[in-house]
PDB file of C-alpha atoms in Angstrom:
ATOM      1  CA  UNK A   1       0.025   0.000  -0.100  1.00  0.00           C
ATOM      2  CA  UNK A   2       2.593   2.497   1.042  1.00  0.00           C
ATOM      3  CA  UNK A   3       4.874   1.855  -1.763  1.00  0.00           C
ATOM      4  CA  UNK A   4       1.963   2.584  -4.200  1.00  0.00           C
ATOM      5  CA  UNK A   5       1.526   5.937  -2.516  1.00  0.00           C
ATOM      6  CA  UNK A   6       5.103   6.824  -2.463  1.00  0.00           C
ATOM      7  CA  UNK A   7       5.072   8.178  -6.044  1.00  0.00           C
ATOM      8  CA  UNK A   8       2.244  10.487  -5.036  1.00  0.00           C
ATOM      9  CA  UNK A   9       3.918  11.793  -1.865  1.00  0.00           C
ATOM     10  CA  UNK A  10       5.739  14.980  -2.798  1.00  0.00           C
ATOM     11  CA  UNK A  11       9.172  15.275  -1.074  1.00  0.00           C
ATOM     12  CA  UNK A  12       9.047  17.824   1.918  1.00  0.00           C
ATOM     13  CA  UNK A  13      12.146  19.370   3.264  1.00  0.00           C
ATOM     14  CA  UNK A  14      12.110  21.622   6.426  1.00  0.00           C
ATOM     15  CA  UNK A  15      14.997  23.870   7.930  1.00  0.00           C
ATOM     16  CA  UNK A  16      14.828  23.846  11.763  1.00  0.00           C
ATOM     17  CA  UNK A  17      17.128  26.645  12.805  1.00  0.00           C
ATOM     18  CA  UNK A  18      16.537  26.154  16.636  1.00  0.00           C
ATOM     19  CA  UNK A  19      18.018  29.122  18.511  1.00  0.00           C
ATOM     20  CA  UNK A  20      20.177  30.566  15.780  1.00  0.00           C
ATOM     21  CA  UNK A  21      20.215  33.795  13.685  1.00  0.00           C
ATOM     22  CA  UNK A  22      19.053  37.264  14.360  1.00  0.00           C
ATOM     23  CA  UNK A  23      16.275  39.029  12.411  1.00  0.00           C
ATOM     24  CA  UNK A  24      18.813  40.697  10.115  1.00  0.00           C
ATOM     25  CA  UNK A  25      20.719  37.380   9.669  1.00  0.00           C
ATOM     26  CA  UNK A  26      17.558  35.512   8.901  1.00  0.00           C
ATOM     27  CA  UNK A  27      16.498  38.062   6.094  1.00  0.00           C
ATOM     28  CA  UNK A  28      20.015  37.874   4.571  1.00  0.00           C
ATOM     29  CA  UNK A  29      19.699  34.110   4.421  1.00  0.00           C
ATOM     30  CA  UNK A  30      16.180  34.309   2.711  1.00  0.00           C
ATOM     31  CA  UNK A  31      17.533  36.499   0.027  1.00  0.00           C
ATOM     32  CA  UNK A  32      20.507  34.186  -0.422  1.00  0.00           C
ATOM     33  CA  UNK A  33      18.482  30.763  -0.522  1.00  0.00           C
ATOM     34  CA  UNK A  34      15.637  31.932  -2.855  1.00  0.00           C
ATOM     35  CA  UNK A  35      17.661  31.814  -6.047  1.00  0.00           C
ATOM     36  CA  UNK A  36      19.329  28.691  -5.065  1.00  0.00           C
ATOM     37  CA  UNK A  37      16.117  26.708  -4.827  1.00  0.00           C
ATOM     38  CA  UNK A  38      13.710  28.622  -7.254  1.00  0.00           C
ATOM     39  CA  UNK A  39      14.138  25.999  -9.949  1.00  0.00           C
ATOM     40  CA  UNK A  40      13.333  23.130  -7.739  1.00  0.00           C
ATOM     41  CA  UNK A  41       9.577  22.933  -8.136  1.00  0.00           C
ATOM     42  CA  UNK A  42       8.930  19.285  -7.204  1.00  0.00           C
ATOM     43  CA  UNK A  43       9.907  19.554  -3.549  1.00  0.00           C
ATOM     44  CA  UNK A  44       7.882  21.344  -0.677  1.00  0.00           C
ATOM     45  CA  UNK A  45      10.397  23.657   1.183  1.00  0.00           C
ATOM     46  CA  UNK A  46       9.900  25.030   4.543  1.00  0.00           C
ATOM     47  CA  UNK A  47      12.197  27.289   6.759  1.00  0.00           C
ATOM     48  CA  UNK A  48      11.585  27.533  10.663  1.00  0.00           C
ATOM     49  CA  UNK A  49      13.531  30.573  12.173  1.00  0.00           C
ATOM     50  CA  UNK A  50      13.169  31.736  15.724  1.00  0.00           C
ATOM     51  CA  UNK A  51       9.867  33.378  16.715  1.00  0.00           C
ATOM     52  CA  UNK A  52      11.283  36.960  16.313  1.00  0.00           C
ATOM     53  CA  UNK A  53      12.355  36.424  12.695  1.00  0.00           C
ATOM     54  CA  UNK A  54       9.033  35.014  11.494  1.00  0.00           C
ATOM     55  CA  UNK A  55       7.373  38.250  10.175  1.00  0.00           C
ATOM     56  CA  UNK A  56      10.492  39.354   8.536  1.00  0.00           C
ATOM     57  CA  UNK A  57      11.088  35.972   6.907  1.00  0.00           C
ATOM     58  CA  UNK A  58       7.514  35.767   5.658  1.00  0.00           C
ATOM     59  CA  UNK A  59       7.903  39.120   3.964  1.00  0.00           C
ATOM     60  CA  UNK A  60      11.306  38.134   2.503  1.00  0.00           C
ATOM     61  CA  UNK A  61      10.046  34.875   1.192  1.00  0.00           C
ATOM     62  CA  UNK A  62       6.626  36.182   0.101  1.00  0.00           C
ATOM     63  CA  UNK A  63       7.262  35.869  -3.622  1.00  0.00           C
ATOM     64  CA  UNK A  64       9.040  32.526  -3.395  1.00  0.00           C
ATOM     65  CA  UNK A  65       7.759  28.990  -2.980  1.00  0.00           C
ATOM     66  CA  UNK A  66       9.440  28.606   0.459  1.00  0.00           C
ATOM     67  CA  UNK A  67       6.861  28.427   3.314  1.00  0.00           C
ATOM     68  CA  UNK A  68       7.649  29.818   6.893  1.00  0.00           C
ATOM     69  CA  UNK A  69       7.204  27.576   9.802  1.00  0.00           C
ATOM     70  CA  UNK A  70       7.142  28.049  13.569  1.00  0.00           C
ATOM     71  CA  UNK A  71       9.267  25.824  15.888  1.00  0.00           C
ATOM     72  CA  UNK A  72       6.649  25.661  18.543  1.00  0.00           C
ATOM     73  CA  UNK A  73       3.120  26.891  19.365  1.00  0.00           C
ATOM     74  CA  UNK A  74       0.706  26.897  22.344  1.00  0.00           C
ATOM     75  CA  UNK A  75      -2.655  25.045  22.080  1.00  0.00           C
ATOM     76  CA  UNK A  76      -4.724  27.689  23.615  1.00  0.00           C
ATOM     77  CA  UNK A  77      -5.962  30.656  21.491  1.00  0.00           C
ATOM     78  CA  UNK A  78      -5.118  33.242  24.043  1.00  0.00           C
ATOM     79  CA  UNK A  79      -4.736  33.598  27.722  1.00  0.00           C
ATOM     80  CA  UNK A  80      -2.391  34.119  30.679  1.00  0.00           C
ATOM     81  CA  UNK A  81       0.529  32.172  29.274  1.00  0.00           C
ATOM     82  CA  UNK A  82       3.643  34.203  29.683  1.00  0.00           C
ATOM     83  CA  UNK A  83       6.210  33.814  27.020  1.00  0.00           C
ATOM     84  CA  UNK A  84       3.944  31.629  24.789  1.00  0.00           C
ATOM     85  CA  UNK A  85       2.756  32.249  21.179  1.00  0.00           C
ATOM     86  CA  UNK A  86      -0.692  31.420  19.752  1.00  0.00           C
ATOM     87  CA  UNK A  87      -1.814  30.116  16.305  1.00  0.00           C
ATOM     88  CA  UNK A  88      -3.600  33.411  15.572  1.00  0.00           C
ATOM     89  CA  UNK A  89      -0.323  35.351  16.281  1.00  0.00           C
ATOM     90  CA  UNK A  90       1.639  32.899  13.914  1.00  0.00           C
ATOM     91  CA  UNK A  91      -0.855  33.068  11.136  1.00  0.00           C
ATOM     92  CA  UNK A  92      -0.922  36.922  11.492  1.00  0.00           C
ATOM     93  CA  UNK A  93       2.999  36.718  10.893  1.00  0.00           C
ATOM     94  CA  UNK A  94       2.766  34.551   7.655  1.00  0.00           C
ATOM     95  CA  UNK A  95       3.259  31.260   9.137  1.00  0.00           C
ATOM     96  CA  UNK A  96       1.500  28.217   7.694  1.00  0.00           C
ATOM     97  CA  UNK A  97       3.511  25.339   9.042  1.00  0.00           C
ATOM     98  CA  UNK A  98       4.273  24.547  12.806  1.00  0.00           C
ATOM     99  CA  UNK A  99       6.854  21.984  14.228  1.00  0.00           C
ATOM    100  CA  UNK A 100       5.360  20.206  17.227  1.00  0.00           C
ATOM    101  CA  UNK A 101       7.040  17.951  19.750  1.00  0.00           C
ATOM    102  CA  UNK A 102      10.545  18.208  18.594  1.00  0.00           C
ATOM    103  CA  UNK A 103      12.732  15.850  20.703  1.00  0.00           C
ATOM    104  CA  UNK A 104      14.442  18.906  22.268  1.00  0.00           C
ATOM    105  CA  UNK A 105      11.041  20.328  23.396  1.00  0.00           C
ATOM    106  CA  UNK A 106      10.302  16.882  24.810  1.00  0.00           C
ATOM    107  CA  UNK A 107      13.630  16.337  26.482  1.00  0.00           C
ATOM    108  CA  UNK A 108      14.496  19.772  27.602  1.00  0.00           C
ATOM    109  CA  UNK A 109      11.154  21.355  28.249  1.00  0.00           C
ATOM    110  CA  UNK A 110       9.079  18.435  29.464  1.00  0.00           C
ATOM    111  CA  UNK A 111       6.510  18.146  26.434  1.00  0.00           C
ATOM    112  CA  UNK A 112       4.390  15.095  26.647  1.00  0.00           C
ATOM    113  CA  UNK A 113       2.374  13.216  24.110  1.00  0.00           C
ATOM    114  CA  UNK A 114      -0.699  14.831  25.449  1.00  0.00           C
ATOM    115  CA  UNK A 115       0.656  18.279  25.048  1.00  0.00           C
ATOM    116  CA  UNK A 116       1.793  17.433  21.578  1.00  0.00           C
ATOM    117  CA  UNK A 117      -1.834  16.291  20.747  1.00  0.00           C
ATOM    118  CA  UNK A 118      -3.388  19.469  22.029  1.00  0.00           C
ATOM    119  CA  UNK A 119      -1.020  21.457  19.890  1.00  0.00           C
ATOM    120  CA  UNK A 120      -1.480  19.302  16.839  1.00  0.00           C
ATOM    121  CA  UNK A 121      -5.161  19.350  16.970  1.00  0.00           C
ATOM    122  CA  UNK A 122      -5.289  23.026  17.433  1.00  0.00           C
ATOM    123  CA  UNK A 123      -2.878  23.580  14.496  1.00  0.00           C
ATOM    124  CA  UNK A 124      -4.696  21.280  12.218  1.00  0.00           C
ATOM    125  CA  UNK A 125      -7.992  22.847  13.268  1.00  0.00           C
ATOM    126  CA  UNK A 126      -6.695  26.388  12.333  1.00  0.00           C
ATOM    127  CA  UNK A 127      -5.913  25.050   8.821  1.00  0.00           C
ATOM    128  CA  UNK A 128      -2.098  25.006   9.235  1.00  0.00           C
ATOM    129  CA  UNK A 129       0.071  22.118   8.537  1.00  0.00           C
ATOM    130  CA  UNK A 130       1.790  20.324  11.470  1.00  0.00           C
ATOM    131  CA  UNK A 131       5.092  18.657  11.482  1.00  0.00           C
ATOM    132  CA  UNK A 132       4.742  16.179  14.434  1.00  0.00           C
ATOM    133  CA  UNK A 133       8.058  14.857  15.707  1.00  0.00           C
ATOM    134  CA  UNK A 134       8.531  11.330  17.014  1.00  0.00           C
ATOM    135  CA  UNK A 135      11.569   9.260  17.754  1.00  0.00           C
ATOM    136  CA  UNK A 136      13.290   7.022  20.319  1.00  0.00           C
ATOM    137  CA  UNK A 137      16.395   7.618  22.484  1.00  0.00           C
ATOM    138  CA  UNK A 138      19.431   5.503  22.358  1.00  0.00           C
ATOM    139  CA  UNK A 139      18.472   3.746  25.561  1.00  0.00           C
ATOM    140  CA  UNK A 140      14.938   2.846  24.074  1.00  0.00           C
ATOM    141  CA  UNK A 141      16.584   1.515  20.807  1.00  0.00           C
ATOM    142  CA  UNK A 142      19.073  -0.552  22.626  1.00  0.00           C
ATOM    143  CA  UNK A 143      16.172  -2.107  24.640  1.00  0.00           C
ATOM    144  CA  UNK A 144      14.400  -2.911  21.404  1.00  0.00           C
ATOM    145  CA  UNK A 145      11.617  -0.518  22.187  1.00  0.00           C
ATOM    146  CA  UNK A 146      11.853   1.641  19.019  1.00  0.00           C
ATOM    147  CA  UNK A 147       8.517   0.472  17.672  1.00  0.00           C
ATOM    148  CA  UNK A 148       6.718   0.648  20.943  1.00  0.00           C
ATOM    149  CA  UNK A 149       7.848   4.155  21.355  1.00  0.00           C
ATOM    150  CA  UNK A 150       6.884   5.258  17.896  1.00  0.00           C
ATOM    151  CA  UNK A 151       3.531   3.590  18.134  1.00  0.00           C
ATOM    152  CA  UNK A 152       2.723   5.427  21.375  1.00  0.00           C
ATOM    153  CA  UNK A 153       3.945   8.809  20.084  1.00  0.00           C
ATOM    154  CA  UNK A 154       2.060   8.541  16.865  1.00  0.00           C
ATOM    155  CA  UNK A 155      -1.160   7.199  18.435  1.00  0.00           C
ATOM    156  CA  UNK A 156      -1.308   9.684  21.256  1.00  0.00           C
ATOM    157  CA  UNK A 157       0.129  12.586  19.368  1.00  0.00           C
ATOM    158  CA  UNK A 158      -2.254  12.437  16.433  1.00  0.00           C
ATOM    159  CA  UNK A 159      -5.391  11.182  18.429  1.00  0.00           C
ATOM    160  CA  UNK A 160      -8.616  12.832  17.483  1.00  0.00           C
ATOM    161  CA  UNK A 161      -7.676  13.887  14.049  1.00  0.00           C
ATOM    162  CA  UNK A 162      -9.772  12.617  11.037  1.00  0.00           C
ATOM    163  CA  UNK A 163      -8.242  10.393   8.291  1.00  0.00           C
ATOM    164  CA  UNK A 164      -8.511  13.282   5.850  1.00  0.00           C
ATOM    165  CA  UNK A 165      -6.628  15.629   8.174  1.00  0.00           C
ATOM    166  CA  UNK A 166      -3.971  13.181   8.900  1.00  0.00           C
ATOM    167  CA  UNK A 167      -3.306  12.611   5.214  1.00  0.00           C
ATOM    168  CA  UNK A 168      -2.251  16.231   4.693  1.00  0.00           C
ATOM    169  CA  UNK A 169       0.127  16.360   7.674  1.00  0.00           C
ATOM    170  CA  UNK A 170       3.845  15.504   8.116  1.00  0.00           C
ATOM    171  CA  UNK A 171       5.366  13.305  10.733  1.00  0.00           C
ATOM    172  CA  UNK A 172       8.992  13.564  11.336  1.00  0.00           C
ATOM    173  CA  UNK A 173      11.070  10.707  12.567  1.00  0.00           C
ATOM    174  CA  UNK A 174      14.015  11.697  14.554  1.00  0.00           C
ATOM    175  CA  UNK A 175      16.056   9.147  16.417  1.00  0.00           C
ATOM    176  CA  UNK A 176      17.074  11.222  19.266  1.00  0.00           C
ATOM    177  CA  UNK A 177      20.512   9.529  19.328  1.00  0.00           C
ATOM    178  CA  UNK A 178      21.272  10.966  15.790  1.00  0.00           C
ATOM    179  CA  UNK A 179      20.486  14.493  16.333  1.00  0.00           C
ATOM    180  CA  UNK A 180      23.466  16.910  16.485  1.00  0.00           C
ATOM    181  CA  UNK A 181      25.720  13.874  17.106  1.00  0.00           C
ATOM    182  CA  UNK A 182      26.982  13.317  13.639  1.00  0.00           C
ATOM    183  CA  UNK A 183      25.545   9.844  13.728  1.00  0.00           C
ATOM    184  CA  UNK A 184      22.530   9.136  11.529  1.00  0.00           C
ATOM    185  CA  UNK A 185      20.353   6.028  11.151  1.00  0.00           C
ATOM    186  CA  UNK A 186      21.422   4.005   8.305  1.00  0.00           C
ATOM    187  CA  UNK A 187      19.116   4.231   5.298  1.00  0.00           C
ATOM    188  CA  UNK A 188      17.714   0.735   6.058  1.00  0.00           C
ATOM    189  CA  UNK A 189      17.178   1.778   9.773  1.00  0.00           C
ATOM    190  CA  UNK A 190      15.332   4.953   8.733  1.00  0.00           C
ATOM    191  CA  UNK A 191      13.249   3.159   6.138  1.00  0.00           C
ATOM    192  CA  UNK A 192      12.189   0.462   8.569  1.00  0.00           C
ATOM    193  CA  UNK A 193      11.173   3.114  11.211  1.00  0.00           C
ATOM    194  CA  UNK A 194       9.217   5.086   8.501  1.00  0.00           C
ATOM    195  CA  UNK A 195       7.459   1.920   7.268  1.00  0.00           C
ATOM    196  CA  UNK A 196       6.441   1.115  10.899  1.00  0.00           C
ATOM    197  CA  UNK A 197       5.095   4.855  11.372  1.00  0.00           C
ATOM    198  CA  UNK A 198       3.128   4.654   8.239  1.00  0.00           C
ATOM    199  CA  UNK A 199       1.642   1.128   9.205  1.00  0.00           C
ATOM    200  CA  UNK A 200       0.623   2.579  12.536  1.00  0.00           C
ATOM    201  CA  UNK A 201      -1.001   5.592  10.736  1.00  0.00           C
ATOM    202  CA  UNK A 202      -2.833   3.275   8.360  1.00  0.00           C
ATOM    203  CA  UNK A 203      -3.904   1.017  11.333  1.00  0.00           C
ATOM    204  CA  UNK A 204      -5.184   3.984  13.369  1.00  0.00           C
ATOM    205  CA  UNK A 205      -6.816   6.119  10.549  1.00  0.00           C
ATOM    206  CA  UNK A 206      -7.321   3.835   7.532  1.00  0.00           C
ATOM    207  CA  UNK A 207      -5.688   3.574   4.006  1.00  0.00           C
ATOM    208  CA  UNK A 208      -6.005   7.242   3.220  1.00  0.00           C
ATOM    209  CA  UNK A 209      -3.442   8.044   6.090  1.00  0.00           C
ATOM    210  CA  UNK A 210      -0.750   6.443   3.812  1.00  0.00           C
ATOM    211  CA  UNK A 211      -0.647   9.847   2.093  1.00  0.00           C
ATOM    212  CA  UNK A 212       0.807  11.415   5.240  1.00  0.00           C
ATOM    213  CA  UNK A 213       4.403  12.341   4.608  1.00  0.00           C
ATOM    214  CA  UNK A 214       6.963  10.951   6.905  1.00  0.00           C
ATOM    215  CA  UNK A 215      10.292  12.744   6.901  1.00  0.00           C
ATOM    216  CA  UNK A 216      13.638  11.931   8.449  1.00  0.00           C
ATOM    217  CA  UNK A 217      15.557  14.163  10.877  1.00  0.00           C
ATOM    218  CA  UNK A 218      18.831  13.374  12.443  1.00  0.00           C
ATOM    219  CA  UNK A 219      22.126  14.795  11.182  1.00  0.00           C
ATOM    220  CA  UNK A 220      20.902  15.147   7.563  1.00  0.00           C
ATOM    221  CA  UNK A 221      23.634  16.565   5.346  1.00  0.00           C
ATOM    222  CA  UNK A 222      24.161  17.227   1.676  1.00  0.00           C
ATOM    223  CA  UNK A 223      26.332  14.029   1.523  1.00  0.00           C
ATOM    224  CA  UNK A 224      23.811  11.586   2.932  1.00  0.00           C
ATOM    225  CA  UNK A 225      20.287  13.026   2.039  1.00  0.00           C
ATOM    226  CA  UNK A 226      19.963  11.440  -1.325  1.00  0.00           C
ATOM    227  CA  UNK A 227      20.433   7.917   0.034  1.00  0.00           C
ATOM    228  CA  UNK A 228      18.214   8.615   2.866  1.00  0.00           C
ATOM    229  CA  UNK A 229      15.290  10.125   0.904  1.00  0.00           C
ATOM    230  CA  UNK A 230      15.944   7.481  -1.900  1.00  0.00           C
ATOM    231  CA  UNK A 231      14.339   4.945   0.446  1.00  0.00           C
ATOM    232  CA  UNK A 232      10.729   4.041  -0.369  1.00  0.00           C
ATOM    233  CA  UNK A 233       9.218   5.165   2.897  1.00  0.00           C
ATOM    234  CA  UNK A 234      11.306   8.307   3.462  1.00  0.00           C
ATOM    235  CA  UNK A 235       9.396  11.445   2.031  1.00  0.00           C
ATOM    236  CA  UNK A 236      12.010  14.144   2.941  1.00  0.00           C
ATOM    237  CA  UNK A 237      13.978  15.522   5.724  1.00  0.00           C
ATOM    238  CA  UNK A 238      13.847  17.799   8.812  1.00  0.00           C
ATOM    239  CA  UNK A 239      17.219  19.474   8.672  1.00  0.00           C
ATOM    240  CA  UNK A 240      18.941  21.144  11.807  1.00  0.00           C
ATOM    241  CA  UNK A 241      22.608  22.379  11.676  1.00  0.00           C
ATOM    242  CA  UNK A 242      23.111  21.772   7.845  1.00  0.00           C
ATOM    243  CA  UNK A 243      20.186  24.086   7.189  1.00  0.00           C
ATOM    244  CA  UNK A 244      21.783  27.157   8.765  1.00  0.00           C
ATOM    245  CA  UNK A 245      23.917  27.773   5.509  1.00  0.00           C
ATOM    246  CA  UNK A 246      21.817  28.535   2.528  1.00  0.00           C
ATOM    247  CA  UNK A 247      24.077  26.625   0.083  1.00  0.00           C
ATOM    248  CA  UNK A 248      24.116  23.607   2.157  1.00  0.00           C
ATOM    249  CA  UNK A 249      20.348  23.717   2.644  1.00  0.00           C
ATOM    250  CA  UNK A 250      19.825  24.190  -1.090  1.00  0.00           C
ATOM    251  CA  UNK A 251      22.024  21.117  -1.728  1.00  0.00           C
ATOM    252  CA  UNK A 252      19.830  19.059   0.641  1.00  0.00           C
ATOM    253  CA  UNK A 253      16.706  20.342  -1.036  1.00  0.00           C
ATOM    254  CA  UNK A 254      18.138  19.256  -4.425  1.00  0.00           C
ATOM    255  CA  UNK A 255      19.166  15.855  -3.057  1.00  0.00           C
ATOM    256  CA  UNK A 256      15.690  15.364  -1.865  1.00  0.00           C
ATOM    257  CA  UNK A 257      14.406  15.204  -5.424  1.00  0.00           C
ATOM    258  CA  UNK A 258      15.239  11.558  -5.897  1.00  0.00           C
ATOM    259  CA  UNK A 259      11.806  10.272  -4.628  1.00  0.00           C
ATOM    260  CA  UNK A 260      10.081  12.741  -7.117  1.00  0.00           C
ATOM    261  CA  UNK A 261      11.868  11.418 -10.217  1.00  0.00           C
TER     262      UNK A 261
END
């Protein structure tokens, strides 16, 4: 089933800058990256700068095919939540995509599957695209618990969505042990995990959920992206450090086209 749908799943590549770049640096990047990727029309391209740079990035990328994403959001529409940002605020800044439940949010800031679900349901309900992050730690992988962890995170994180909604979202598989470590899952390991995630989606939501794109995050670089995205179940990449340089990121976008050919 999923291999049949693979040809229909358009590659999706997202740059997650984390806590890097000032507003001015972000705009400089935007102007540099647009001409590097403008000819690549068969890949969905997303950049997630820090909150402060979102409006300026949306302006700078307004005439391009690159969409602007937020690295986080609060599930509530408004309220006494000091330091938080709502979906309405993001939409007003030109954001159309939201990263939810990144492993750093889970590990460093205590985010739970229930919290991820609240954010995801709010994001999808507002008409934005969510990138829901899932993945196991090294300890969980060594204990042969990878599939159990992925099943729980997908099941609980996407609970309450309709099959039609799930089909239009993005799930990012990030093996926590491969993020920022220079290690990455082998293409076979990545494909196996992606296949399992898609099987869970279909089991939970029905066959239409096979259209949900599952992308890989974990030390993706220009040198390894084509082999990773060339796997039948890998639909793109969530890129951290290697996305901070526009040339490097454009090479990753170009390398992700292998699934579209």
